[in-house]
Amino acid sequence: MAENELAEPKTSNANAISRRDVIKSVIAAGAVSSTSYLFRVSKVWGQASAPGAVDRLITLNVNGQQRRVDVMKQETLVMTLRYKLGLTGTKIGCDQAECGACTVLIDDVPYYSCSVFTHTVRDKKIQTIEGLAKPDGTLHPVQQGVIDQQGFQCAFCMSGFVMATVGYLKTNPNPTRAELAHGISGNLCRCQDYDKILTAMMRGAENLRKA
Amino acid sequence: MPNVTPPKKYNLIGKNYTTGDLYAKVTGKAKYAEDYRADGMLFCKLALSPMPHARVRSIDASAALAMPGVKAILTADDLPAPANSITDNGTVILANPRGYQALTNEPLFQGQPILAVAAIDELTAAEAIEKIKINLEPLPFVVDPLVSLRPGGPNARTDGNAWVRLPPPPPKPGERPPVTPPDLQTVKWTNEDFEDAKSGRLPMGKATEEWHVGDIDAGFKNAALVLDETFVTPNTSHQCLETRTTMAYWQNGKVFVHTGTQSTAQTVPAIARWLGIDQSNVVFISEYTGGGFGSKITGDITLVIPALLSKKVGAPVMMRITREEENYIGRARPSLHGRMKVGFSKEGRITALDMFVICDNGPYDMVGDAFSSGRIVSVLYQPMAMRWRGLTILTNTPPRTSQSSPGGMQGIAIMEPVLAKAARKLGVDQVALRRINAPEGKAPFGPLVAGKQQYATSAFVKEALDRGAEQFKWNERKVNTGKRVGSKVRGVGVSVSSYSGGTIGFDGLFVIKPDGRIYIQSGVGNLGTESWTDVHRVVAELMGVPWDKCDITWGNTSKNLPWTCPSGGSQTTHAMTRAASAVATDAIKKLQEIAAKDLGGKPEDYVVANQRVARKGGGAGLTLAQAAQRAIQLGGKYDGHELPSDINKFTTVSATALAGQGLLAVAKDNYPHDGNTFSFVATFAEVEADVETGQYKILDFLAYADVGTVLHPNALGGQILGRSILGIGHTLGQKWVYDQHYGLPVSKRFHHTKPPTILDIPDKMAWGAVEIPDPETPIGARGIGEPPVGGGCAAIMNALSDALGDEIFRRAPITADVILASLEAGKPMQDPLRANI
């Protein structure tokens, strides 16, 4: 059964599971209860996984790790990331490709993950905000740019902006302010903190060139 | 770094630092409401009204409830009755029976939630909603306040169309008079009243509210120039990037709520009131909020839907609000129809001002934008005589609430184009005209209260104008504007803006523990302004403690937070630096007393510095760690077992829970405060318009603020420029569009009424601060969230009229098609009065 195949907790973000879940899963001598929790909420965006239904268990490469996940055919990548893989750093601002809060990199190219079907990215490398810093906690140079300049206000748009910038800088590592603004203009900040965001992202570009 | 020179006496205040929430934000670890999960969590979906006004005849949910996985339905019948609230000083605010509720049996706007369904997943909930049969009786509706005022015009509610504030009833002996809800009346004007509409001028029938100061007739008689202009501002949604998504569950009789808020502590009594429970049974968690702008001051009443569903089914419920739903329930700034008759002396001084506004209130609770617009115009332009008249008219459109600079932004947007035109007609420099009318010192404003006008605590607008004009090189730039080069023409604009900048009377609370660290409790919401941490820098500053020795607890009301101001209306910086100052003073006094007890002498022989309390001029002392240990031994007031009687009950509960852990400092802000606190900004912009395409671009921008002492330059800059751009959105293109025939909105998502993007701003924007401390508050700091909004909006409009002349626009926003059509016709081609076009 798909539920049992999902039983292994993989590398899911501990933040996504409450302490009680972890304790329960340990008590249950296996990860079944904890993952059944994940599995059940996975139905948020689709039908129940009825017995005999087509198996939708696929493998995604997310932040350098192979993640096995059960997806509906109409499921979008942002829902998979947030509700199945526990990667809630990617935000949903509009769910219709208007705001860019859900931007992730797919094979180094920024995409609105609200508008990408998960099953279309099976063979691709997906990177989210959680995958930018090094395992030892060292921030990506663009993230460090935010710290250096106190970039962003409420920061609900931040992961999208940072991912869009990281993606853009791969094609143009030394942009002018105007070029970078154009490169990340598919992202909305409702706090309208654009001037400070752009300064932070330019600082990030500088950090990246020095790195 | 902008022009901020912190006074030398401060080590932390006025300096940049990295806020304690930034690492979590930039790594994706920060948790907003939708990022929480709970065991057995269900999801809910809403059924929205398809009609702008209807009555629910019946609901048949049998097919939905029979579906596997559907757990419960919630309708308006399940909601607690609206409850009264009580302010800090004991004043009872009587519930408005016509106030907005989370669900309704009489939807008053298209998109209003009627019921909600909880199910094991969102798709099941959505399918269940589809299966519910709601039988609606259509009722008359109106989406334009002027249409409602016409003779025989429809009313938005069956029992009226205008909110009218009534004087409070006489108080009972020994009691404060309750605050009563406004009265709903029916106001219709005559056909004669509407005569002016034929020429595009705002008709001015009988107003429901009015005040005046001075003799406006004499002022107009003595004027060298009198202008009489009509202007309409747009309805604009708040459009927080985080919708008002909520997750709620119950444990041991307490409700746990995860949702966005602007004000952590203040949201607890709101939740208790909305759910009809005691506030001791509310645990509210909101460490991060994705924007508020006035729409989440104490969270949002919609949060009761998942909370009540959760209670019904005994499981956590997540309610994800979609972008389109947010458009309906996420609140909006009301449009004002305004007419300004202004008399000027030949130098440009305003001799008389006659202001008339109609506020498009939506169908629910009365917003104060009409009244505020008059108050702000009064303080900002200091007219020698002024009359204000207003009406607040109900329409069947989404409910309004305060949006950054509520009323102030609209008043300034209506007033500033008149000033720009007057300066051109009089041949007076634009900056000079603002300067001659600028408030100064204890500037008077507003209607007479007990025979006298109120006044500001301080105002340094002239300094902001002077320094801003110098930095912007105003005198050089203004020379070559208005001249066409090819299809391009440039213009420069200046505006002044203001809003209230702070309240008083809240509490501070922290504990110095035996590890020598200071544990500061913050009840301020974290919506991105960073005031949740910035205000507490005052504690470290006054205690002489390094910032890295301070820990702040915030965003969870089970963690013993103090009573704190609502973060709205630019209150927090002012209110909570006062509270921080008071509580630091309390800690210093307790440390001195402990040192005197242990080491002899009098308390005043000791000073607190370098993480010690020690004799002046060197000698015996205690470290903060030792003093904290002694405070626990001494007990009583020192470790919080005795508390001051004047602190708020909310703080008392928190302080009681923290007692015995170290030296407990707790105090209410009782500092004197003479006047009303306002902040100000002088805004400068240069634009370039293309007369062949109608498009225009902002080339340069400077906002120069008078906010007193600067706490945190980077955060202040974010607020000044961020709120400026929010205001600029009203000029560039943001508005609602409604189908008047069917009463249905056309603009429902970002791309229908898009906030400015990063491409709409100039390459580099600039800001500055006058940095003259406000004399009526200990640290001298005032708030800044509101004033830049009107400043940004008006500076761009004024730059446009400088480039293109006075016959281009008569309402906002000003889009390319407006410019092209008006240039061709030689007169403004916008419909002058119709709402939501």
CSV table of C-alpha atoms in Angstrom, one decimal, chain B residues 396-748:
chain,number,residue,atom,x,y,z
B,396,ASN,CA,-23.2,46.9,-1.3
B,397,THR,CA,-19.4,46.5,-1.7
B,398,PRO,CA,-16.9,44.8,0.5
B,399,PRO,CA,-16.5,46.1,4.0
B,400,ARG,CA,-13.9,48.9,4.5
B,401,THR,CA,-11.6,49.5,7.3
B,402,SER,CA,-8.6,51.6,8.1
B,403,GLN,CA,-5.9,51.4,5.5
B,404,SER,CA,-2.5,53.1,6.1
B,405,SER,CA,-3.4,56.7,6.7
B,406,PRO,CA,-7.1,56.2,6.7
B,407,GLY,CA,-8.8,59.4,5.7
B,408,GLY,CA,-5.5,61.3,5.8
B,409,MET,CA,-4.4,59.9,2.5
B,410,GLN,CA,-7.7,60.8,0.8
B,411,GLY,CA,-7.8,64.2,2.3
B,412,ILE,CA,-4.3,65.0,1.1
B,413,ALA,CA,-5.0,63.6,-2.3
B,414,ILE,CA,-8.0,65.9,-2.6
B,415,MET,CA,-6.2,68.9,-1.3
B,416,GLU,CA,-2.8,68.7,-2.8
B,417,PRO,CA,-3.8,69.2,-6.5
B,418,VAL,CA,-5.6,72.3,-5.4
B,419,LEU,CA,-2.5,73.7,-3.8
B,420,ALA,CA,-0.4,72.8,-6.9
B,421,LYS,CA,-2.8,74.7,-9.1
B,422,ALA,CA,-3.0,77.7,-6.7
B,423,ALA,CA,0.8,78.0,-6.6
B,424,ARG,CA,0.9,78.1,-10.5
B,425,LYS,CA,-1.9,80.6,-10.6
B,426,LEU,CA,-0.3,82.8,-8.0
B,427,GLY,CA,3.2,82.5,-9.3
B,428,VAL,CA,4.3,81.2,-5.9
B,429,ASP,CA,6.9,78.4,-5.6
B,430,GLN,CA,5.3,75.1,-4.7
B,431,VAL,CA,7.6,74.5,-1.7
B,432,ALA,CA,7.1,78.0,-0.5
B,433,LEU,CA,3.3,77.6,-0.7
B,434,ARG,CA,3.5,74.4,1.5
B,435,ARG,CA,5.9,76.2,3.8
B,436,ILE,CA,3.8,79.2,4.4
B,437,ASN,CA,0.8,77.0,5.4
B,438,ALA,CA,2.9,74.4,7.4
B,439,PRO,CA,2.1,73.6,11.0
B,440,GLU,CA,4.7,74.6,13.5
B,441,GLY,CA,5.2,73.7,17.2
B,442,LYS,CA,1.9,73.2,19.1
B,443,ALA,CA,-0.1,73.6,15.9
B,444,PRO,CA,-3.9,73.8,16.4
B,445,PHE,CA,-6.3,71.6,14.4
B,446,GLY,CA,-9.8,70.3,14.0
B,447,PRO,CA,-13.1,71.3,15.5
B,448,LEU,CA,-13.5,73.1,18.7
B,449,VAL,CA,-13.7,70.8,21.7
B,450,ALA,CA,-15.1,72.6,24.8
B,451,GLY,CA,-14.5,75.9,23.0
B,452,LYS,CA,-10.9,75.2,22.0
B,453,GLN,CA,-9.1,73.5,19.2
B,454,GLN,CA,-6.8,70.6,20.0
B,455,TYR,CA,-3.1,71.0,19.2
B,456,ALA,CA,-0.1,68.9,18.1
B,457,THR,CA,2.7,67.9,20.5
B,458,SER,CA,5.2,69.3,18.0
B,459,ALA,CA,5.6,69.8,14.2
B,460,PHE,CA,8.8,70.4,12.3
B,461,VAL,CA,7.4,70.4,8.8
B,462,LYS,CA,9.3,73.5,7.7
B,463,GLU,CA,12.5,71.9,8.6
B,464,ALA,CA,11.5,68.8,6.6
B,465,LEU,CA,10.6,71.0,3.6
B,466,ASP,CA,13.8,73.0,3.8
B,467,ARG,CA,16.1,70.0,4.1
B,468,GLY,CA,14.2,68.0,1.6
B,469,ALA,CA,14.2,70.8,-1.0
B,470,GLU,CA,17.9,71.2,-0.5
B,471,GLN,CA,18.7,67.5,-0.9
B,472,PHE,CA,16.3,67.1,-3.9
B,473,LYS,CA,17.8,70.2,-5.5
B,474,TRP,CA,14.3,71.5,-5.9
B,475,ASN,CA,15.3,75.0,-7.1
B,476,GLU,CA,17.5,73.6,-9.8
B,477,ARG,CA,15.1,71.0,-11.0
B,478,LYS,CA,12.0,73.1,-11.2
B,479,VAL,CA,13.5,75.3,-13.8
B,480,ASN,CA,13.3,73.0,-16.8
B,481,THR,CA,10.0,71.2,-16.2
B,482,GLY,CA,7.0,71.4,-18.4
B,483,LYS,CA,9.0,71.7,-21.6
B,484,ARG,CA,8.6,69.1,-24.2
B,485,VAL,CA,11.6,67.3,-25.5
B,486,GLY,CA,10.4,65.1,-28.3
B,487,SER,CA,7.4,63.3,-26.9
B,488,LYS,CA,8.8,63.5,-23.4
B,489,VAL,CA,8.0,66.1,-20.7
B,490,ARG,CA,9.2,66.3,-17.1
B,491,GLY,CA,7.6,67.6,-14.0
B,492,VAL,CA,8.5,67.9,-10.3
B,493,GLY,CA,6.1,67.7,-7.5
B,494,VAL,CA,6.2,68.3,-3.7
B,495,SER,CA,3.6,67.4,-1.1
B,496,VAL,CA,3.2,67.5,2.6
B,497,SER,CA,1.5,64.8,4.6
B,498,SER,CA,0.6,63.9,8.1
B,499,TYR,CA,-1.1,61.5,10.4
B,500,SER,CA,-1.4,60.7,14.0
B,501,GLY,CA,1.9,59.4,15.3
B,502,GLY,CA,1.3,57.7,18.7
B,503,THR,CA,-0.7,56.9,21.7
B,504,ILE,CA,0.0,56.6,25.4
B,505,GLY,CA,-0.7,54.6,28.6
B,506,PHE,CA,0.6,51.0,27.8
B,507,ASP,CA,2.8,48.6,29.8
B,508,GLY,CA,6.3,47.4,29.7
B,509,LEU,CA,7.5,44.1,31.3
B,510,PHE,CA,10.8,42.3,31.5
B,511,VAL,CA,12.8,40.0,33.9
B,512,ILE,CA,16.5,40.2,34.7
B,513,LYS,CA,17.3,36.6,35.5
B,514,PRO,CA,20.1,35.2,37.6
B,515,ASP,CA,22.0,34.5,34.4
B,516,GLY,CA,22.4,38.2,34.0
B,517,ARG,CA,20.3,38.4,30.8
B,518,ILE,CA,17.3,40.6,30.2
B,519,TYR,CA,14.2,38.8,29.1
B,520,ILE,CA,11.9,41.3,27.5
B,521,GLN,CA,8.2,40.5,26.9
B,522,SER,CA,6.8,42.0,23.7
B,523,GLY,CA,3.1,42.2,23.0
B,524,VAL,CA,3.7,44.0,19.7
B,525,GLY,CA,2.7,42.2,16.5
B,526,ASN,CA,5.3,41.4,13.9
B,527,LEU,CA,4.0,42.5,10.6
B,528,GLY,CA,7.3,43.6,9.2
B,529,THR,CA,7.8,47.0,10.6
B,530,GLU,CA,10.2,45.6,13.2
B,531,SER,CA,8.6,47.7,15.9
B,532,TRP,CA,8.1,44.4,17.9
B,533,THR,CA,11.9,44.6,18.6
B,534,ASP,CA,12.9,48.1,17.8
B,535,VAL,CA,11.0,49.7,20.7
B,536,HIS,CA,12.7,47.4,23.2
B,537,ARG,CA,16.1,48.8,22.2
B,538,VAL,CA,15.1,51.6,24.6
B,539,VAL,CA,15.3,49.1,27.5
B,540,ALA,CA,18.9,48.1,26.6
B,541,GLU,CA,19.8,51.7,26.0
B,542,LEU,CA,18.6,53.0,29.3
B,543,MET,CA,19.9,50.0,31.2
B,544,GLY,CA,23.3,50.3,29.5
B,545,VAL,CA,23.1,46.6,28.6
B,546,PRO,CA,24.5,45.3,25.3
B,547,TRP,CA,21.8,44.2,22.9
B,548,ASP,CA,23.1,40.7,22.7
B,549,LYS,CA,22.3,40.3,26.4
B,550,CYS,CA,18.6,40.8,25.7
B,551,ASP,CA,16.1,38.2,24.6
B,552,ILE,CA,12.7,39.1,23.4
B,553,THR,CA,9.7,36.8,23.7
B,554,TRP,CA,7.0,37.7,21.2
B,555,GLY,CA,4.1,36.3,19.2
B,556,ASN,CA,2.5,33.8,21.6
B,557,THR,CA,0.1,35.0,24.3
B,558,SER,CA,0.7,31.9,26.4
B,559,LYS,CA,4.2,33.3,27.1
B,560,ASN,CA,3.1,36.1,29.4
B,561,LEU,CA,3.1,39.3,27.3
B,562,PRO,CA,2.3,42.8,28.6
B,563,TRP,CA,-0.7,44.9,27.5
B,564,THR,CA,0.4,46.7,24.4
B,565,CYS,CA,-1.0,49.3,22.0
B,566,PRO,CA,-2.7,48.2,18.9
B,567,SER,CA,-0.2,48.4,16.0
B,568,GLY,CA,-2.3,50.6,13.7
B,569,GLY,CA,-2.3,54.3,13.1
B,570,SER,CA,1.4,54.6,13.6
B,571,GLN,CA,1.0,54.2,17.4
B,572,THR,CA,3.6,51.6,18.3
B,573,THR,CA,6.9,53.5,18.2
B,574,HIS,CA,5.6,56.3,20.3
B,575,ALA,CA,3.5,54.3,22.7
B,576,MET,CA,5.9,51.4,23.3
B,577,THR,CA,9.1,53.4,23.6
B,578,ARG,CA,7.3,55.3,26.4
B,579,ALA,CA,6.4,51.9,28.0
B,580,ALA,CA,9.9,50.7,27.5
B,581,SER,CA,11.3,53.8,29.1
B,582,ALA,CA,8.9,53.5,32.0
B,583,VAL,CA,9.8,49.8,32.6
B,584,ALA,CA,13.5,50.4,32.3
B,585,THR,CA,13.2,53.2,34.9
B,586,ASP,CA,11.4,50.8,37.2
B,587,ALA,CA,14.2,48.3,36.8
B,588,ILE,CA,16.9,50.9,37.5
B,589,LYS,CA,15.0,52.0,40.6
B,590,LYS,CA,14.7,48.4,41.9
B,591,LEU,CA,18.4,47.7,41.2
B,592,GLN,CA,19.4,50.9,43.1
B,593,GLU,CA,17.2,49.9,46.1
B,594,ILE,CA,18.6,46.4,46.2
B,595,ALA,CA,22.2,47.7,46.1
B,596,ALA,CA,21.4,50.1,48.9
B,597,LYS,CA,19.9,47.4,51.0
B,598,ASP,CA,22.9,45.2,50.5
B,599,LEU,CA,25.8,47.6,50.4
B,600,GLY,CA,24.6,50.5,52.4
B,601,GLY,CA,23.8,54.1,51.6
B,602,LYS,CA,20.8,55.5,49.7
B,603,PRO,CA,19.4,54.1,46.4
B,604,GLU,CA,20.4,57.4,44.6
B,605,ASP,CA,24.0,56.7,45.5
B,606,TYR,CA,24.0,54.0,42.9
B,607,VAL,CA,24.1,53.9,39.1
B,608,VAL,CA,23.2,51.2,36.7
B,609,ALA,CA,25.9,50.8,34.0
B,610,ASN,CA,28.1,48.1,32.4
B,611,GLN,CA,25.7,45.4,33.5
B,612,ARG,CA,26.2,46.3,37.1
B,613,VAL,CA,24.6,48.5,39.8
B,614,ALA,CA,27.4,50.2,41.6
B,615,ARG,CA,28.2,53.2,43.7
B,616,LYS,CA,28.6,56.4,41.8
B,617,GLY,CA,32.2,57.1,41.1
B,618,GLY,CA,33.3,53.5,41.5
B,619,GLY,CA,33.2,51.2,44.4
B,620,ALA,CA,31.0,48.4,45.7
B,621,GLY,CA,28.3,47.0,43.5
B,622,LEU,CA,26.4,44.0,42.2
B,623,THR,CA,26.3,42.5,38.8
B,624,LEU,CA,22.9,42.3,37.2
B,625,ALA,CA,23.0,38.5,37.8
B,626,GLN,CA,23.7,39.0,41.5
B,627,ALA,CA,21.0,41.6,41.7
B,628,ALA,CA,18.5,39.3,40.0
B,629,GLN,CA,19.3,36.6,42.6
B,630,ARG,CA,18.8,39.0,45.4
B,631,ALA,CA,15.5,40.1,43.9
B,632,ILE,CA,14.3,36.6,44.2
B,633,GLN,CA,15.4,36.4,47.8
B,634,LEU,CA,13.8,39.7,48.6
B,635,GLY,CA,10.6,38.8,46.9
B,636,GLY,CA,7.8,41.4,47.1
B,637,LYS,CA,7.9,44.0,44.3
B,638,TYR,CA,11.4,43.0,43.4
B,639,ASP,CA,10.6,39.6,41.9
B,640,GLY,CA,7.0,40.4,40.9
B,641,HIS,CA,5.1,39.0,43.8
B,642,GLU,CA,3.8,42.5,44.4
B,643,LEU,CA,2.7,44.4,41.4
B,644,PRO,CA,1.8,48.1,40.8
B,645,SER,CA,-2.0,48.7,40.9
B,646,ASP,CA,-2.1,50.9,37.7
B,647,ILE,CA,-0.9,48.3,35.2
B,648,ASN,CA,-3.5,46.7,32.9
B,649,LYS,CA,-5.2,43.4,34.0
B,650,PHE,CA,-3.6,41.7,31.0
B,651,THR,CA,-0.2,42.7,32.2
B,652,THR,CA,-1.0,41.7,35.8
B,653,VAL,CA,-1.8,38.1,34.7
B,654,SER,CA,1.5,37.9,32.7
B,655,ALA,CA,3.6,39.5,35.4
B,656,THR,CA,2.1,37.1,38.0
B,657,ALA,CA,3.1,34.1,36.0
B,658,LEU,CA,6.7,35.5,35.6
B,659,ALA,CA,7.1,36.3,39.3
B,660,GLY,CA,9.9,34.8,41.2
B,661,GLN,CA,12.2,34.3,38.2
B,662,GLY,CA,14.5,37.3,38.8
B,663,LEU,CA,14.2,41.0,39.1
B,664,LEU,CA,10.8,41.7,37.5
B,665,ALA,CA,10.4,45.1,36.0
B,666,VAL,CA,6.8,46.2,35.1
B,667,ALA,CA,5.4,49.7,34.6
B,668,LYS,CA,2.7,51.6,32.9
B,669,ASP,CA,3.5,54.6,30.8
B,670,ASN,CA,2.3,57.5,33.0
B,671,TYR,CA,4.5,60.2,31.4
B,672,PRO,CA,2.8,63.5,30.8
B,673,HIS,CA,1.8,64.2,27.2
B,674,ASP,CA,0.6,67.7,26.2
B,675,GLY,CA,-1.1,67.6,22.8
B,676,ASN,CA,-1.9,65.1,20.1
B,677,THR,CA,1.0,63.3,18.5
B,678,PHE,CA,1.4,63.7,14.8
B,679,SER,CA,4.2,62.8,12.4
B,680,PHE,CA,4.8,64.5,9.1
B,681,VAL,CA,6.6,64.0,5.8
B,682,ALA,CA,7.6,66.3,3.0
B,683,THR,CA,7.7,64.4,-0.3
B,684,PHE,CA,9.5,65.3,-3.6
B,685,ALA,CA,9.2,63.5,-6.9
B,686,GLU,CA,10.2,64.0,-10.5
B,687,VAL,CA,8.3,62.3,-13.3
B,688,GLU,CA,8.7,62.0,-17.0
B,689,ALA,CA,5.6,61.6,-19.1
B,690,ASP,CA,5.3,60.6,-22.8
B,691,VAL,CA,2.6,62.6,-24.4
B,692,GLU,CA,2.3,60.1,-27.3
B,693,THR,CA,1.7,57.1,-25.2
B,694,GLY,CA,0.3,58.6,-22.0
B,695,GLN,CA,2.8,56.6,-19.9
B,696,TYR,CA,4.8,58.1,-17.2
B,697,LYS,CA,7.8,57.1,-15.1
B,698,ILE,CA,9.0,58.2,-11.7
B,699,LEU,CA,12.5,59.4,-12.2
B,700,ASP,CA,13.4,60.4,-8.6
B,701,PHE,CA,11.8,60.4,-5.2
B,702,LEU,CA,12.6,61.7,-1.8
B,703,ALA,CA,10.6,61.5,1.4
B,704,TYR,CA,11.8,63.6,4.3
B,705,ALA,CA,10.2,62.8,7.5
B,706,ASP,CA,9.6,64.5,10.8
B,707,VAL,CA,9.3,61.6,13.2
B,708,GLY,CA,11.3,62.8,16.1
B,709,THR,CA,14.1,60.5,17.3
B,710,VAL,CA,15.0,57.7,14.9
B,711,LEU,CA,15.1,54.3,16.5
B,712,HIS,CA,16.3,52.0,13.7
B,713,PRO,CA,17.2,53.7,10.4
B,714,ASN,CA,16.8,50.7,8.1
B,715,ALA,CA,13.4,49.9,9.5
B,716,LEU,CA,12.3,53.5,9.3
B,717,GLY,CA,13.5,53.7,5.7
B,718,GLY,CA,11.5,50.6,4.8
B,719,GLN,CA,8.4,52.2,6.4
B,720,ILE,CA,8.9,55.7,4.7
B,721,LEU,CA,9.5,54.4,1.2
B,722,GLY,CA,7.2,51.3,1.5
B,723,ARG,CA,4.2,53.3,2.6
B,724,SER,CA,5.1,56.0,0.0
B,725,ILE,CA,4.8,53.4,-2.7
B,726,LEU,CA,1.6,52.1,-1.3
B,727,GLY,CA,0.3,55.7,-1.7
B,728,ILE,CA,1.8,55.9,-5.2
B,729,GLY,CA,-0.3,52.9,-6.2
B,730,HIS,CA,-3.4,55.1,-5.8
B,731,THR,CA,-1.9,57.4,-8.4
B,732,LEU,CA,-0.5,54.8,-10.8
B,733,GLY,CA,-3.5,52.6,-11.3
B,734,GLN,CA,-5.1,50.9,-8.3
B,735,LYS,CA,-8.8,51.1,-8.1
B,736,TRP,CA,-12.0,49.0,-7.9
B,737,VAL,CA,-14.1,48.5,-10.9
B,738,TYR,CA,-17.8,47.6,-10.5
B,739,ASP,CA,-20.6,46.6,-12.8
B,740,GLN,CA,-23.2,49.1,-11.6
B,741,HIS,CA,-26.1,47.3,-13.2
B,742,TYR,CA,-25.5,43.9,-11.5
B,743,GLY,CA,-23.5,45.2,-8.5
B,744,LEU,CA,-20.7,42.9,-9.2
B,745,PRO,CA,-16.9,43.5,-9.0
B,746,VAL,CA,-14.7,43.3,-12.0
B,747,SER,CA,-11.5,43.7,-10.1
B,748,LYS,CA,-11.0,40.7,-7.9
